[in-house]
Short mmCIF file of C-alpha atoms in Angstrom, two decimals:
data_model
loop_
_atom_site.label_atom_id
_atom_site.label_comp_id
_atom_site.label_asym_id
_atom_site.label_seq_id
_atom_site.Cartn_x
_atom_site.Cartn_y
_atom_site.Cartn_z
CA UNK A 1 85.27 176.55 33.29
CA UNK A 2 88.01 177.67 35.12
CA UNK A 3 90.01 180.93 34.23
CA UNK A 4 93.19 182.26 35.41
CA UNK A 5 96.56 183.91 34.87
CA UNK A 6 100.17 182.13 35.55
CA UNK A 7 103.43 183.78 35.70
CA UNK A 8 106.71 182.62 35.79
CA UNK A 9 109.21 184.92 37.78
CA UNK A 10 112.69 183.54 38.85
CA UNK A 11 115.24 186.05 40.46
CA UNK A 12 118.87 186.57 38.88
CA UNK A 13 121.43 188.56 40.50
CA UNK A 14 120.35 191.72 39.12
CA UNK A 15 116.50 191.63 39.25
CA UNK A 16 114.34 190.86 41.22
CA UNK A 17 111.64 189.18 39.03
CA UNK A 18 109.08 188.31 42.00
CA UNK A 19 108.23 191.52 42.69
CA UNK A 20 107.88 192.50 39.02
CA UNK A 21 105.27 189.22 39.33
CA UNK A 22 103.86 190.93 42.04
CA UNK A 23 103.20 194.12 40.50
CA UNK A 24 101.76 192.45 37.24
CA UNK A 25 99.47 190.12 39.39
CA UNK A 26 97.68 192.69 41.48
CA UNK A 27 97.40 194.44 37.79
CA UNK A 28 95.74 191.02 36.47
CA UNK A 29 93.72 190.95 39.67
CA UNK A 30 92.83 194.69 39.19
CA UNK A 31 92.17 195.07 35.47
CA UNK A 32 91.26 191.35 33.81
CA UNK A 33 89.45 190.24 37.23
CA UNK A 34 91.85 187.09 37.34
CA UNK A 35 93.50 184.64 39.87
CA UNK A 36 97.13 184.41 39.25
CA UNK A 37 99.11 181.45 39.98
CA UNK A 38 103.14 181.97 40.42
CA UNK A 39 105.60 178.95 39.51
CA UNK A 40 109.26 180.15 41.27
CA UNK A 41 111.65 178.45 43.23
CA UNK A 42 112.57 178.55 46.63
CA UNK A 43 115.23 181.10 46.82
CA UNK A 44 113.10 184.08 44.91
CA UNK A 45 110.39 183.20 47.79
CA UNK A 46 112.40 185.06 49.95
CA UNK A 47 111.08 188.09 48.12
CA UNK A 48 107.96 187.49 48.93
CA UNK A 49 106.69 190.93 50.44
CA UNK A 50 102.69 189.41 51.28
CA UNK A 51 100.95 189.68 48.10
CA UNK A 52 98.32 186.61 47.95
CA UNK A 53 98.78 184.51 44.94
CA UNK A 54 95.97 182.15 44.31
CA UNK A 55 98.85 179.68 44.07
CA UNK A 56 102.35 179.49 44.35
CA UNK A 57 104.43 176.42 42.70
CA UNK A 58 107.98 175.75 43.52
CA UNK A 59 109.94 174.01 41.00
CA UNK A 60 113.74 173.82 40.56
CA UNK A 61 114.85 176.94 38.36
CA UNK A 62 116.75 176.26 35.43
CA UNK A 63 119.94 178.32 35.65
CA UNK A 64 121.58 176.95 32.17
CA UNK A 65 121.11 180.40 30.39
CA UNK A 66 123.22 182.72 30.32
CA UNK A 67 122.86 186.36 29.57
CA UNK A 68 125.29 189.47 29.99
CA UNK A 69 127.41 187.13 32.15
CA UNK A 70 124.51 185.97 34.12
CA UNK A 71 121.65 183.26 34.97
CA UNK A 72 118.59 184.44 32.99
CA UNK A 73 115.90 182.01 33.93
CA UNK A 74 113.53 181.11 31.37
CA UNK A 75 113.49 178.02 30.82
CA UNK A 76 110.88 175.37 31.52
CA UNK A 77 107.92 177.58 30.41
CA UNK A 78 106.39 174.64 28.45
CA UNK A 79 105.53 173.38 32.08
CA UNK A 80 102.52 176.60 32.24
CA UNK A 81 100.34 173.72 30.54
CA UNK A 82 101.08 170.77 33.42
CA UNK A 83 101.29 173.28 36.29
CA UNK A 84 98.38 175.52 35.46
CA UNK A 85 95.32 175.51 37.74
CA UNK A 86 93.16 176.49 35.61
CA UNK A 87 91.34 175.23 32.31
CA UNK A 88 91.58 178.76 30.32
CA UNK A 89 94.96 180.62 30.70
CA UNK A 90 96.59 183.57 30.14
CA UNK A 91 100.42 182.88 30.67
CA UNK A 92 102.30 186.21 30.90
CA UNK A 93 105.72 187.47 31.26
CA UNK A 94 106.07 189.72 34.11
CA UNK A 95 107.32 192.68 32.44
CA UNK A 96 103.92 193.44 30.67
CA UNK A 97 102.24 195.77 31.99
CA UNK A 98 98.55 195.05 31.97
CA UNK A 99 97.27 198.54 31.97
CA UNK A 100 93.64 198.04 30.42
CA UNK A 101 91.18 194.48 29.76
CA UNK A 102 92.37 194.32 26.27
CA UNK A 103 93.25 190.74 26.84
CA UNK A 104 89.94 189.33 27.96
CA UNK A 105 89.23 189.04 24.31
CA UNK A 106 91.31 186.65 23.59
CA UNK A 107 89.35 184.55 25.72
CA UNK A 108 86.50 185.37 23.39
CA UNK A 109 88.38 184.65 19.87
CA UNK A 110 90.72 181.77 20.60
CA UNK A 111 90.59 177.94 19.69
CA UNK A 112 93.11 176.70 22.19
CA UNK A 113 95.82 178.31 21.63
CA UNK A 114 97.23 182.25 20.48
CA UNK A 115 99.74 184.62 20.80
CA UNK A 116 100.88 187.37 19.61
CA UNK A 117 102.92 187.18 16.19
CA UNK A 118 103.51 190.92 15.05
CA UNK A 119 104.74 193.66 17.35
CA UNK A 120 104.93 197.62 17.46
CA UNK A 121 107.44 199.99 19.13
CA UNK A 122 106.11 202.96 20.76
CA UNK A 123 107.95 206.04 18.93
CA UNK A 124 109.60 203.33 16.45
CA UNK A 125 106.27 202.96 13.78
CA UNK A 126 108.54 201.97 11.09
CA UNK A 127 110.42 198.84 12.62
CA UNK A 128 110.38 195.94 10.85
CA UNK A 129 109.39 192.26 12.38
CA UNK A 130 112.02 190.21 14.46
CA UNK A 131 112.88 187.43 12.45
CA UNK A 132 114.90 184.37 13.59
CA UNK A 133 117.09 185.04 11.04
CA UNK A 134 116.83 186.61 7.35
CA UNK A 135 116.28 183.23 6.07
CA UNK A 136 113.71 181.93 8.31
CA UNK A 137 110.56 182.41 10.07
CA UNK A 138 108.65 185.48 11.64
CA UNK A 139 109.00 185.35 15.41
CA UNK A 140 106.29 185.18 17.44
CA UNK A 141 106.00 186.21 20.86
CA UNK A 142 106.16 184.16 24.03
CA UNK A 143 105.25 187.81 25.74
CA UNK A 144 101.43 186.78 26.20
CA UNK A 145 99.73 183.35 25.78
CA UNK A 146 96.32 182.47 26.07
CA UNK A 147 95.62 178.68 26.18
CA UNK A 148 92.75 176.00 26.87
CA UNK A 149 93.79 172.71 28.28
CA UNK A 150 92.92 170.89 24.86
CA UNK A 151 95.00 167.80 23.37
CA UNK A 152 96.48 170.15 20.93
CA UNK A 153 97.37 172.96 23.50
CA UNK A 154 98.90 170.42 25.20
CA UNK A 155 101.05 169.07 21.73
CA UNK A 156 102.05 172.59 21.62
CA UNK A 157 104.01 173.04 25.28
CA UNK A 158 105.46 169.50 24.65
CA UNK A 159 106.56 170.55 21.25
CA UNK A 160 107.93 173.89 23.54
CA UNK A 161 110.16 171.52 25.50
CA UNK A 162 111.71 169.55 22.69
CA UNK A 163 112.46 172.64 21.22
CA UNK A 164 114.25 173.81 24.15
CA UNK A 165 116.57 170.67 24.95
CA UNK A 166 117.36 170.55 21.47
CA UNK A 167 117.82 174.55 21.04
CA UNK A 168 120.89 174.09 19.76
CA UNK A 169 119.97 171.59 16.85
CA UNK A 170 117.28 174.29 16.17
CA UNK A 171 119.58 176.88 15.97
CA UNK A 172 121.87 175.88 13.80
CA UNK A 173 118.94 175.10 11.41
CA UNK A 174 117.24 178.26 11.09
CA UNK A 175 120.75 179.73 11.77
CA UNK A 176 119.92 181.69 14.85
CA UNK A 177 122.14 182.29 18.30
CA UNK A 178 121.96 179.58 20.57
CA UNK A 179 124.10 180.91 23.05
CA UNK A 180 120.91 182.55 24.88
CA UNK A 181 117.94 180.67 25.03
CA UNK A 182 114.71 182.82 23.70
CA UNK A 183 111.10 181.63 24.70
CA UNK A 184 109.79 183.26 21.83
CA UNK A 185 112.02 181.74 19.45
CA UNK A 186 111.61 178.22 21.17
CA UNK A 187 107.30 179.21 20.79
CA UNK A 188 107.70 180.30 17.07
CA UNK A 189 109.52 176.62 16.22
CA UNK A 190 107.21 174.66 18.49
CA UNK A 191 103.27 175.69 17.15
CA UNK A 192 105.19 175.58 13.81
CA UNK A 193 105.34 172.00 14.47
CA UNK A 194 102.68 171.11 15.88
CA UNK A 195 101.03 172.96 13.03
CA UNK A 196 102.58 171.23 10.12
CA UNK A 197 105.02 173.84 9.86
CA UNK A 198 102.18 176.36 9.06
CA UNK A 199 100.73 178.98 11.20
CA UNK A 200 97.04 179.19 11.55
CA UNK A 201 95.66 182.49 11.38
CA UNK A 202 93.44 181.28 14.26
CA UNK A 203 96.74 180.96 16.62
CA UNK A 204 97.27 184.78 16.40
CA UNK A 205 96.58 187.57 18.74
CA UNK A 206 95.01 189.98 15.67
CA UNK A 207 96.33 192.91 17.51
CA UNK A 208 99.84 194.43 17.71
CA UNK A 209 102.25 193.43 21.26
CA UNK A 210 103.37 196.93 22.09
CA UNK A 211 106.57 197.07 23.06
CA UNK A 212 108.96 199.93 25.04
CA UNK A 213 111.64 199.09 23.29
CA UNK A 214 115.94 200.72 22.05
CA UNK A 215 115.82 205.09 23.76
CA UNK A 216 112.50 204.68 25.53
CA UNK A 217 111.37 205.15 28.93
CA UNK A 218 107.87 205.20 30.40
CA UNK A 219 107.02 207.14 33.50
CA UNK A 220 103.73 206.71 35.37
CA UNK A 221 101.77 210.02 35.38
CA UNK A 222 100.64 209.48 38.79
CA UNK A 223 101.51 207.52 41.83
CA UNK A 224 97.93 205.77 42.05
CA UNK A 225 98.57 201.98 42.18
CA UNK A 226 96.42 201.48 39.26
CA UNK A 227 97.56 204.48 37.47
CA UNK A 228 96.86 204.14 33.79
CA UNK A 229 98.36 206.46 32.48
CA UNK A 230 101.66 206.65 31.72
CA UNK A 231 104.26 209.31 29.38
CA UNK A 232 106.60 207.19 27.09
CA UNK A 233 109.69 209.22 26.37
CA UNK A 234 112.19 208.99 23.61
CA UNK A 235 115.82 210.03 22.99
CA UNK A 236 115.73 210.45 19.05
CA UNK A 237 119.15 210.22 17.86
CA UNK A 238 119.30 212.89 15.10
CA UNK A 239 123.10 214.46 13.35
CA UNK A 240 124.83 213.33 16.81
CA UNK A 241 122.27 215.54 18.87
CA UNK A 242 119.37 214.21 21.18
CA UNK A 243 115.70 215.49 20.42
CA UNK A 244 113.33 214.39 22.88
CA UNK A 245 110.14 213.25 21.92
CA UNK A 246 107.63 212.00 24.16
CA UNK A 247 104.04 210.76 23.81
CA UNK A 248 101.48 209.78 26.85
CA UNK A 249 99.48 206.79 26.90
CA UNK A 250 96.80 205.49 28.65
CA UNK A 251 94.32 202.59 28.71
CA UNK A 252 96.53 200.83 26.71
CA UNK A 253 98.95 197.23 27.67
CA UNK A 254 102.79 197.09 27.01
CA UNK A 255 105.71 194.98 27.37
CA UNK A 256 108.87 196.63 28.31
CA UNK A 257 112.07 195.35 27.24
CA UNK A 258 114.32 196.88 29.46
CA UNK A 259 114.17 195.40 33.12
CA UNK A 260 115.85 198.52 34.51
CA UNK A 261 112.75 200.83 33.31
CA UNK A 262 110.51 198.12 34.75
CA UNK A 263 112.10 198.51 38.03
CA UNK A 264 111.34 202.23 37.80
CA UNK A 265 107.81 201.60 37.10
CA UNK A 266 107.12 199.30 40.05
CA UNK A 267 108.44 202.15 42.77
CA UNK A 268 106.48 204.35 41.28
CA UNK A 269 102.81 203.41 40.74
CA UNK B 1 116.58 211.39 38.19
CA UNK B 2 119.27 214.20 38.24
CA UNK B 3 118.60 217.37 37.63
CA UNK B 4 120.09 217.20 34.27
CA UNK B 5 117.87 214.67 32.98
CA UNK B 6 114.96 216.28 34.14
CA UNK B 7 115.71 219.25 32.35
CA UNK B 8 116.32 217.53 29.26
CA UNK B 9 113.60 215.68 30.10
CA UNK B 10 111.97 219.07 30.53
CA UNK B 11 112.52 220.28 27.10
CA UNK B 12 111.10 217.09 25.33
CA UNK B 13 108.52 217.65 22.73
CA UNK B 14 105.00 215.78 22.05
CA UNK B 15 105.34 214.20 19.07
CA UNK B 16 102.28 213.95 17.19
CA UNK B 17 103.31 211.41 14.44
CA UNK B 18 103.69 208.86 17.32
CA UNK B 19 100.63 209.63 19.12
CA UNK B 20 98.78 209.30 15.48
CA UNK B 21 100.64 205.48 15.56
CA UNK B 22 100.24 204.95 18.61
CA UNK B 23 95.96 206.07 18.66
CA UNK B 24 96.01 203.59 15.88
CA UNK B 25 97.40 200.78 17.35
CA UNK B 26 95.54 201.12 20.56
CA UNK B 27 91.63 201.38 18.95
CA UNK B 28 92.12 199.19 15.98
CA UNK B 29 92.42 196.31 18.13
CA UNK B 30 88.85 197.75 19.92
CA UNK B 31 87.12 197.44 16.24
CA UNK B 32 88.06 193.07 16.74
CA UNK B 33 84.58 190.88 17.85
CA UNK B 34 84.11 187.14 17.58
CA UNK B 35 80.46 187.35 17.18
CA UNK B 36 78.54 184.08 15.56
CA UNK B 37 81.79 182.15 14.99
CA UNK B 38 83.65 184.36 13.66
CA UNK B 39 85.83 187.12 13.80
CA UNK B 40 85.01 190.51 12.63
CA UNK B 41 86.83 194.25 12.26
CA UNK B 42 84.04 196.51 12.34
CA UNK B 43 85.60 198.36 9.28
CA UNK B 44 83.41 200.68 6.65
CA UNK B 45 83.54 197.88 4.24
CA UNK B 46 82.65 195.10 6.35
CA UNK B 47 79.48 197.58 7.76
CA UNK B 48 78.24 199.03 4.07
CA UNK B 49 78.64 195.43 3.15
CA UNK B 50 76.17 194.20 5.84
CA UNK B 51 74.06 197.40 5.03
CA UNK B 52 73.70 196.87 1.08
CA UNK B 53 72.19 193.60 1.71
CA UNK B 54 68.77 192.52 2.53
CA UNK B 55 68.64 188.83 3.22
CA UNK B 56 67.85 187.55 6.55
CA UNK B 57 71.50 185.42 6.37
CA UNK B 58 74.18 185.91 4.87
CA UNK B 59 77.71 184.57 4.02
CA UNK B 60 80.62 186.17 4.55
CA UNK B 61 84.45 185.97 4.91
CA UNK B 62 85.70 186.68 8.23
CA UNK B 63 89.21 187.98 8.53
CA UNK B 64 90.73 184.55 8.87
CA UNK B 65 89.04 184.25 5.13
CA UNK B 66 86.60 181.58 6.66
CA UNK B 67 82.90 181.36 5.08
CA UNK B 68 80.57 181.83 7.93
CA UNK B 69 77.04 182.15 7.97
CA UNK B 70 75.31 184.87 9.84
CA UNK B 71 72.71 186.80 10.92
CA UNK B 72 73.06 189.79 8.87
CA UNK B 73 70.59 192.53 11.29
CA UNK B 74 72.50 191.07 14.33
CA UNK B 75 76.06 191.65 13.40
CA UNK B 76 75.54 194.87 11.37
CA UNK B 77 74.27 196.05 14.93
CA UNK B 78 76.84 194.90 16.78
CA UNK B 79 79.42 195.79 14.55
CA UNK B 80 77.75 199.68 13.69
CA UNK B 81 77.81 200.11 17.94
CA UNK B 82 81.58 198.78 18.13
CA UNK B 83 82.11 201.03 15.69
CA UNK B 84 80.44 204.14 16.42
CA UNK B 85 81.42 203.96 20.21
CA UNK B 86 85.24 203.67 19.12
CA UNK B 87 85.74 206.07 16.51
CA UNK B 88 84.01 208.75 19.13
CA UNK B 89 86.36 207.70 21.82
CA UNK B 90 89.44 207.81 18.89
CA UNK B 91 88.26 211.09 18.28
CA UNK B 92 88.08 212.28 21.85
CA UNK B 93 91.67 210.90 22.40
CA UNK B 94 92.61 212.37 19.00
CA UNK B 95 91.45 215.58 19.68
CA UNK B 96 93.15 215.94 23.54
CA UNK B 97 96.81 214.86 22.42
CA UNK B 98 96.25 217.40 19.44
CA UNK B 99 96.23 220.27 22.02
CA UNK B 100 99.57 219.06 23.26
CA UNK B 101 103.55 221.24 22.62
#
């Protein structure tokens, strides 16, 4: 059996998403023992500054979304299941920063299929779950995906891309934005589905996705490449005045919202 | 960074309330094992449980409310080691970030 990590990583004008894939791939290679296999197009290859990938898979990028007056490519992630290598995978965005194994045991607890469906925010305990809107569903999270190449798994990412060339029908349903395509909205919708428009507790990562998320920044506490530990500051807004707060963390995976902070992090360790 | 930000940065306090969230976030997840299909939290109640019984099987719920037959010695040792091994390393972490200003 096969076992392996794929990431998707398309550049925009502003970011430069293979190197994040970089930096999260020698993490996977470092931490979770894993081969990682990139799907990007042609143009982001450019970036390419000699990391090995186990593979590489050029596809034509989907540059229909727009965000903040931009291409934001992320569509066509239903295509992890054809384009996968492997027979176990862990599909991951490339802003998560895999900073400990924690994920290898979701290999050991799945069916075929899980992700995450609640989320934390470091300094932010109290926030409430993303919903796609108050009157529908809980999101879950496209962030991190761990699938097998089973029948179902493979219902699930077709499911993924009839959600997304109908996002707009979906939308106006569960009376979301469609504007801006989400992944995670598309994923929610799509094992929803496939699930009889249940979720099975079995689908679910039964940990929390840790997010950096609104007045955060994380700084690496040392320059090692494989530094893992990090200091996550906050600006808390109190009466008009700034109090900063910070905590450090270490051993421990997170997904950072904010690409610029991710850019950050990759100079420096 | 400018040297403004860094001396705000400078004057930034640890803030223990989100270490406490963030200590439990982080080792909760270490109490999860899929042991003898299916999933456990070694929790007190899920150990004393396994303790205050004395067949050789036993069925219990596991936390996605299946029935599932075990072996009762086997898991209460697994699940007393998980555990043990990360409350003293929640303790250890608990106990460093408590010393920080």
């Amino acid at each position: 059996m096969t076992r392996g990590a794929i990431l998707f990583a398309f550049n925009s004008l502003k970011y430069d998403y293979y190197a994040m894939a970089e930096h999260t791939a020698k993490r996977i290679n470092h931490f979770l023992n894993m081969p990682v296999t990139l799907v990007t197009d042609e143009e982001s290859l450019a970036s390419d500054s000699g990391y090995k990938f186990d593979k590489v898979i050029t596809v034509k990028a989907d540059k229909d979304n727009i965000r903040d007056g931009m291409p934001w490519i992320n569509k066509g992630r239903y295509q992890a299941y054809e384009l996968s290598p492997y027979d176990e995978t862990l599909l991951l965005d490339v802003d998560y920063v895999v900073n400990s194994d924690r994920l290898l045991k979701c290999f050991d607890l799945y069916e075929d299929f899980c992700c995450h469906d609640n989320t934390a925010f470091y300094m932010h305990p109290k926030v409430s779950q993303e919903l796609l809107s108050s009157y529908s569903y809980k999101t879950l999270w496209a962030t991190a995906v761990v699938f097998k190449k089973t029948e179902r798994a493979k219902q699930i990412f077709e499911c993924l891309k009839m959600v997304q060339e109908n996002y707009a029908h979906y939308a106006n349903i569960h009376q979301f934005i469609s504007n801006v395509y989400r992944n995670d909205y598309a994923l929610t919708l799509a094992l929803r589905i496939v699930n009889g428009h249940t979720v099975l507790p079995g689908d679910i990562i039964p940990w929390n996705l840790l997010h950096i998320g609104k007045n955060t920044s994380v700084y690496a506490n040392t320059d090692d490449e494989f530094n893992t530990e990090y200091t996550v500051l906050f600006d808390n807004w109190q009466k008009g005045k700034i109090r900063k707060e910070y905590i450090t963390i270490k051993d421990t995976d997170f997904h950072v919202m904010n690409k610029d902070i991710y850019v950050e992090l990759i100079k420096h360790g | 960074m400018d040297i403004n930000t860094l001396l705000a940065d400078a004057k930034a306090r640890f803030s223990h309330n989100s270490a406490k969230h963030y200590l439990r976030e982080k080792y909760s997840s270490k109490l999860i094992l899929a042991d003898q299909g299916g999933l456990w939290k070694a929790d007190k109640e899920t150990i004393s449980l396994l303790n205050s019984l004395d067949t050789e099987k036993v069925v219990l719920m596991d936390t996605f409310d299946n029935p599932v037959e075990v072996d009762r010695v086997e898991l209460l040792s697994k699940l007393s080691t998980i555990y043990s091994e990360t409350m003293k390393a929640w303790l250890k972490e608990a106990q460093e970030l408590e010393g920080k200003r």
